[in-house]
Amino acid sequence: MNHTIDISGWADVAERFANRSNPYHEFERTAEHAEQAIAELDYEDIRPVLDFKRRGAPGGRLLLRGATTDPDLMPTTEATSEIENNKGTFFSEFYLVMLGKLLGEPFSYTQERNGAVIHNVRPSKKNETNISSDSSAIILDLHNENIYHPVQPDYLLLTGLRRDPSGRAKTLVLGVDEILPRLSAEDIAELSEFRFRTSVDYNFGNHDADRGNGPLIRVLFGNAMSPMIAYDDEYVAGTTERAQAALDRLRRVLHEHMSEIDLGPGDILLLDNLKTVHGRTAFKARYDGTDRWLQRLLVTRDLRRAEMLLGETARTVSWSYQPESFYGYVDYR
């Protein structure tokens, strides 16, 4: 079950601030406008989001409904430059930035989508069968974002602009609190040890695409009663037969119990990236302007993590994988 909050009460503030700047060309101005807008909301309006940040939510997710939608939405297009230059209004982007500022700081990676902070997720012909959020013909395998990166997102935000006209494309999600009761004590113990390796995405400098060729990790980590998770269908491998067997059983649990969410216009899904895994069902793209269109925002609770570990002080983080580097940052898992 998804914990759902109505945010239709944010409409007046969004109307006044959302279109004062283009978030693709003037992101910092948009972020300032978002802070101004937040200051004009009542505490009761934002308390569910702050509670999600403080205490989480069942399934590690919060579904918001009633956001103001963009009137006269342009057709779904493969060219992000068309969206950035021709989208007439920016309500969907503005809600994401407001929520990102409530949860922490929106940020991006130099190597992903050319450093864009707001990601437009829509079918792309060249990625139709690739492991990518812009794929369509294949399932987007279950994962949480960038588990190999020193600065992993704390939150992933998704908002719907246009549904898949066939109704087949759904966001898949499952929280670690929903997983644990379905695992044996022995598997939980095994998954909590440094007996797994994750590979690193090609974009971040890993030119050896073999599964499990990167840093050593634990799949479950943190508080034993309410652990966090580091998982990817395609990237993680056990370093022993016993570890791989536990990982295989976890994979079966995930694929058998995922929840499907159909994000439509005005819907926003907040995911705790360290408490959930997510993916997407396969569907057939039309490439005629009517295809499914989501937007995505990555959020860190504190940008200083990038400064401490990488010396990065900008909102867009740059880091490249070096096979012989010290990966001490995974010790917190």
Coordinates of C-alpha atoms in Angstrom, one line a residue:
M1 CA 0.0 0.0 0.0
N2 CA 1.2 3.5 -0.8
H3 CA 1.0 6.3 1.7
T4 CA -0.7 9.1 -0.2
I5 CA -0.7 12.8 0.5
D6 CA -2.8 15.5 -1.2
I7 CA -0.8 18.6 -2.1
S8 CA -3.5 20.5 -4.1
G9 CA -3.2 23.2 -1.4
W10 CA 0.2 24.2 -2.9
A11 CA -1.4 25.4 -6.1
D12 CA -1.6 29.2 -5.3
V13 CA 2.1 29.3 -4.3
A14 CA 3.1 27.3 -7.4
E15 CA 1.1 29.6 -9.6
R16 CA 3.0 32.6 -8.4
F17 CA 6.5 31.2 -8.5
A18 CA 6.8 28.3 -10.9
N19 CA 7.3 30.2 -14.1
R20 CA 9.6 33.0 -13.0
S21 CA 12.6 31.3 -14.5
N22 CA 13.5 28.4 -16.8
P23 CA 14.9 25.6 -14.5
Y24 CA 17.0 24.2 -17.3
H25 CA 18.8 27.4 -18.0
E26 CA 18.6 29.1 -14.6
F27 CA 18.5 26.4 -12.1
E28 CA 19.9 28.4 -9.1
R29 CA 17.2 31.1 -9.7
T30 CA 14.6 28.4 -9.7
A31 CA 16.0 26.9 -6.5
E32 CA 15.8 30.4 -4.9
H33 CA 12.2 30.7 -6.0
A34 CA 11.4 27.3 -4.6
E35 CA 12.8 28.4 -1.2
Q36 CA 10.6 31.5 -1.3
A37 CA 7.5 29.4 -2.2
I38 CA 8.2 26.9 0.6
A39 CA 8.4 29.9 3.1
E40 CA 4.9 30.9 2.0
L41 CA 3.3 27.5 2.6
D42 CA 1.8 26.6 6.0
Y43 CA 3.7 24.1 8.1
E44 CA 0.8 21.6 7.9
D45 CA 1.2 21.7 4.1
I46 CA 4.8 20.5 4.2
R47 CA 4.8 18.5 7.4
P48 CA 4.2 15.1 5.7
V49 CA 7.3 15.6 3.5
L50 CA 9.4 16.7 6.6
D51 CA 8.1 13.6 8.5
F52 CA 9.2 11.5 5.5
K53 CA 12.6 12.9 5.8
R54 CA 12.8 12.5 9.6
R55 CA 11.1 9.1 10.0
G56 CA 10.6 7.6 6.6
A57 CA 7.3 5.9 5.6
P58 CA 6.0 2.4 5.0
G59 CA 7.7 0.9 2.0
G60 CA 10.2 3.8 1.9
R61 CA 8.0 5.8 -0.3
L62 CA 5.5 8.6 -0.3
L63 CA 3.0 9.3 -3.1
L64 CA 1.9 12.9 -3.5
R65 CA -1.2 13.8 -5.6
G66 CA -2.8 17.0 -6.7
A67 CA 0.2 18.9 -8.0
T68 CA -0.6 21.6 -10.5
T69 CA -0.1 20.3 -14.1
D70 CA 1.3 22.1 -17.1
P71 CA -1.5 23.3 -19.4
D72 CA -1.0 22.6 -23.1
L73 CA 1.8 20.1 -22.5
M74 CA 4.0 19.8 -25.5
P75 CA 4.2 16.3 -27.2
T76 CA 6.6 13.8 -25.7
T77 CA 9.9 14.1 -27.6
E78 CA 13.2 12.3 -27.7
A79 CA 15.1 15.6 -27.9
T80 CA 15.7 17.0 -24.4
S81 CA 16.8 20.3 -26.0
E82 CA 13.3 20.7 -27.3
I83 CA 11.9 20.3 -23.8
E84 CA 14.5 22.7 -22.3
N85 CA 13.8 25.4 -24.9
N86 CA 10.2 25.0 -25.8
K87 CA 8.3 23.7 -22.8
G88 CA 5.8 26.5 -22.1
T89 CA 5.4 26.2 -18.3
F90 CA 7.5 24.6 -15.6
F91 CA 5.0 23.4 -12.9
S92 CA 6.2 19.8 -13.0
E93 CA 9.9 20.9 -12.6
F94 CA 9.0 23.4 -9.9
Y95 CA 7.3 20.9 -7.7
L96 CA 10.3 18.6 -7.9
V97 CA 12.7 21.4 -6.9
M98 CA 10.4 22.5 -4.0
L99 CA 10.4 18.9 -2.7
G100 CA 14.1 18.5 -3.3
K101 CA 14.8 21.6 -1.2
L102 CA 12.5 20.3 1.6
L103 CA 14.4 16.9 1.6
G104 CA 17.9 18.3 1.1
E105 CA 19.6 19.5 -2.0
P106 CA 18.9 18.6 -5.7
F107 CA 22.2 17.5 -7.4
S108 CA 23.5 15.7 -10.5
Y109 CA 26.5 13.9 -11.9
T110 CA 28.7 15.3 -14.7
Q111 CA 28.6 11.9 -16.4
E112 CA 24.8 11.5 -16.4
R113 CA 22.6 13.4 -18.9
N114 CA 25.4 16.0 -19.4
G115 CA 25.0 17.1 -15.8
A116 CA 21.4 18.1 -16.0
V117 CA 19.7 18.4 -12.6
I118 CA 16.2 17.7 -13.9
H119 CA 15.9 14.5 -16.0
N120 CA 13.2 14.0 -18.6
V121 CA 12.5 10.3 -18.8
R122 CA 10.8 9.3 -22.0
P123 CA 11.3 6.5 -24.6
S124 CA 14.4 6.8 -26.8
K125 CA 14.8 4.7 -29.9
K126 CA 18.5 4.3 -29.5
N127 CA 18.0 3.0 -25.9
E128 CA 14.9 0.9 -26.6
T129 CA 16.6 -2.3 -25.5
N130 CA 19.5 -0.9 -23.4
I131 CA 19.6 -0.9 -19.6
S132 CA 18.5 2.7 -19.3
S133 CA 15.6 4.7 -17.8
D134 CA 14.9 5.7 -21.4
S135 CA 14.4 2.1 -22.5
S136 CA 10.9 0.7 -23.2
A137 CA 11.0 -2.7 -24.9
I138 CA 12.7 -4.4 -21.8
I139 CA 12.0 -4.2 -18.1
L140 CA 14.1 -1.7 -16.3
D141 CA 15.8 -4.0 -13.8
L142 CA 15.4 -3.5 -10.1
H143 CA 18.0 -1.3 -8.4
N144 CA 18.6 1.7 -6.3
E145 CA 20.5 4.6 -7.7
N146 CA 24.3 4.6 -8.1
I147 CA 25.1 2.2 -5.2
Y148 CA 28.8 2.3 -6.3
H149 CA 29.2 6.1 -6.2
P150 CA 30.8 7.9 -3.2
V151 CA 27.9 10.3 -3.3
Q152 CA 24.8 8.2 -3.6
P153 CA 21.4 9.9 -3.7
D154 CA 19.4 9.8 -0.5
Y155 CA 16.2 10.4 -2.4
L156 CA 14.8 9.8 -5.9
L157 CA 11.8 11.9 -7.0
L158 CA 9.6 11.0 -9.9
T159 CA 6.7 13.0 -11.3
G160 CA 4.3 12.0 -14.0
L161 CA 3.6 14.3 -17.0
R162 CA 2.0 11.8 -19.4
R163 CA 0.9 8.2 -19.0
D164 CA 1.8 5.4 -21.4
P165 CA -1.3 5.3 -23.7
S166 CA -1.3 1.5 -23.6
G167 CA -1.4 1.4 -19.8
R168 CA 1.5 -1.1 -19.7
A169 CA 4.3 1.1 -18.4
K170 CA 4.4 1.1 -14.5
T171 CA 7.0 2.1 -12.0
L172 CA 8.0 -0.9 -9.8
V173 CA 9.0 -0.3 -6.2
L174 CA 9.5 -2.3 -3.0
G175 CA 10.8 -1.2 0.4
V176 CA 13.3 -3.0 2.5
D177 CA 10.8 -3.2 5.3
E178 CA 8.6 -5.2 2.9
I179 CA 11.5 -7.5 2.0
L180 CA 12.8 -8.5 5.4
P181 CA 9.8 -10.6 6.6
R182 CA 10.2 -12.7 3.4
L183 CA 13.9 -13.5 4.0
S184 CA 15.3 -16.1 6.4
A185 CA 17.5 -15.0 9.3
E186 CA 20.4 -16.8 7.6
D187 CA 20.0 -14.9 4.4
I188 CA 19.7 -11.6 6.2
A189 CA 22.9 -12.3 8.1
E190 CA 24.7 -13.3 4.8
L191 CA 23.4 -10.2 2.9
S192 CA 24.7 -8.1 5.8
E193 CA 28.4 -9.1 5.3
F194 CA 31.0 -7.7 2.9
R195 CA 30.6 -10.7 0.6
F196 CA 29.3 -8.9 -2.5
R197 CA 30.8 -6.8 -5.3
T198 CA 29.0 -4.3 -7.5
S199 CA 30.2 -3.2 -10.9
V200 CA 30.3 0.5 -11.8
D201 CA 28.4 2.1 -14.6
Y202 CA 30.2 2.6 -17.9
N203 CA 29.4 6.3 -17.7
F204 CA 31.6 6.6 -14.7
G205 CA 34.7 5.2 -16.3
N206 CA 34.3 1.5 -15.9
H207 CA 35.1 0.0 -19.2
D208 CA 34.9 -3.6 -18.0
A209 CA 31.2 -4.3 -18.0
D210 CA 31.4 -7.6 -16.1
R211 CA 29.0 -8.0 -13.2
G212 CA 30.6 -7.6 -9.8
N213 CA 34.0 -6.2 -10.8
G214 CA 33.9 -3.1 -8.6
P215 CA 34.0 -2.3 -4.9
L216 CA 33.1 -4.7 -2.1
I217 CA 29.8 -4.0 -0.5
R218 CA 27.1 -5.3 1.9
V219 CA 23.7 -5.6 0.4
L220 CA 22.0 -4.9 3.7
F221 CA 23.6 -2.4 6.1
G222 CA 22.9 0.1 8.9
N223 CA 20.4 -0.6 11.7
A224 CA 19.8 -4.3 11.8
M225 CA 16.1 -3.8 12.7
S226 CA 15.6 -1.4 9.8
P227 CA 18.5 -1.8 7.4
M228 CA 19.3 0.1 4.2
I229 CA 19.9 -1.7 1.0
A230 CA 22.4 -1.6 -1.9
Y231 CA 21.1 -3.7 -4.8
D232 CA 21.1 -3.9 -8.6
D233 CA 19.8 -6.8 -10.7
E234 CA 22.6 -6.3 -13.2
Y235 CA 25.5 -5.1 -11.2
V236 CA 25.8 -7.0 -7.9
A237 CA 27.3 -10.5 -7.5
G238 CA 28.2 -12.7 -4.5
T239 CA 31.9 -13.4 -3.9
T240 CA 31.1 -16.9 -2.5
E241 CA 28.6 -19.6 -3.4
R242 CA 26.7 -19.0 -0.2
A243 CA 26.6 -15.2 -0.8
Q244 CA 25.4 -15.7 -4.4
A245 CA 22.7 -18.1 -3.2
A246 CA 21.4 -15.6 -0.7
L247 CA 21.4 -12.9 -3.4
D248 CA 19.5 -15.1 -5.7
R249 CA 16.8 -15.7 -3.1
L250 CA 16.6 -12.0 -2.5
R251 CA 16.1 -11.4 -6.2
R252 CA 13.2 -13.9 -6.3
V253 CA 11.6 -12.1 -3.3
L254 CA 12.0 -8.7 -5.1
H255 CA 10.5 -9.8 -8.4
E256 CA 7.6 -11.7 -6.8
H257 CA 6.4 -8.8 -4.5
M258 CA 7.1 -5.5 -6.3
S259 CA 4.3 -2.9 -6.2
E260 CA 3.2 -1.3 -9.5
I261 CA 2.6 2.5 -9.5
D262 CA 1.0 4.3 -12.5
L263 CA 2.3 7.9 -12.3
G264 CA 0.0 10.3 -14.0
P265 CA -0.1 14.1 -14.4
G266 CA 0.1 15.7 -11.0
D267 CA 1.5 12.6 -9.2
I268 CA 4.9 12.7 -7.5
L269 CA 6.6 9.7 -6.0
L270 CA 9.2 10.2 -3.3
L271 CA 11.5 7.3 -2.8
D272 CA 14.1 6.8 -0.1
N273 CA 16.9 5.6 -2.2
L274 CA 18.6 3.8 0.6
K275 CA 15.4 2.0 1.7
T276 CA 13.8 1.0 -1.6
V277 CA 14.5 -0.6 -4.9
H278 CA 12.7 0.4 -8.1
G279 CA 12.3 -0.4 -11.7
R280 CA 9.9 -0.2 -14.6
T281 CA 7.8 -2.7 -16.6
A282 CA 8.4 -3.1 -20.3
F283 CA 6.1 -1.4 -22.8
K284 CA 5.8 -0.6 -26.5
A285 CA 6.8 3.0 -27.4
R286 CA 5.0 4.8 -30.2
Y287 CA 7.3 7.8 -30.8
D288 CA 4.3 9.8 -32.0
G289 CA 4.3 12.4 -29.2
T290 CA 1.9 10.5 -26.9
D291 CA 4.4 8.3 -25.1
R292 CA 4.9 8.1 -21.4
W293 CA 6.8 11.0 -19.9
L294 CA 8.3 11.3 -16.4
Q295 CA 10.7 13.7 -14.8
R296 CA 13.3 12.7 -12.2
L297 CA 15.3 14.5 -9.6
L298 CA 18.1 13.2 -7.4
V299 CA 18.5 14.6 -3.9
T300 CA 21.2 14.4 -1.3
R301 CA 20.6 15.3 2.3
D302 CA 23.9 17.1 2.4
L303 CA 26.1 18.3 -0.5
R304 CA 29.1 18.4 1.9
R305 CA 29.5 14.7 1.5
A306 CA 30.7 15.4 -2.0
E307 CA 33.1 18.1 -0.6
M308 CA 34.4 15.8 2.1
L309 CA 35.0 12.8 -0.1
L310 CA 35.7 14.3 -3.5
G311 CA 36.6 17.9 -2.9
E312 CA 33.5 18.8 -5.0
T313 CA 31.7 22.0 -4.0
A314 CA 29.3 22.3 -6.9
R315 CA 25.7 21.0 -7.3
T316 CA 27.0 18.8 -10.2
V317 CA 29.4 16.1 -8.9
S318 CA 32.3 14.8 -11.0
W319 CA 33.9 11.4 -10.1
S320 CA 35.5 8.7 -12.2
Y321 CA 36.0 5.1 -11.2
Q322 CA 39.6 4.0 -10.7
P323 CA 40.0 0.2 -10.2
E324 CA 42.9 0.6 -7.8
S325 CA 41.4 3.4 -5.8
F326 CA 40.6 3.1 -2.1
Y327 CA 36.8 2.5 -1.7
G328 CA 36.6 3.3 2.0
Y329 CA 33.4 5.1 1.4
V330 CA 31.5 1.8 1.3
D331 CA 32.4 1.1 4.9
Y332 CA 29.3 2.8 6.1
R333 CA 27.3 -0.1 4.6

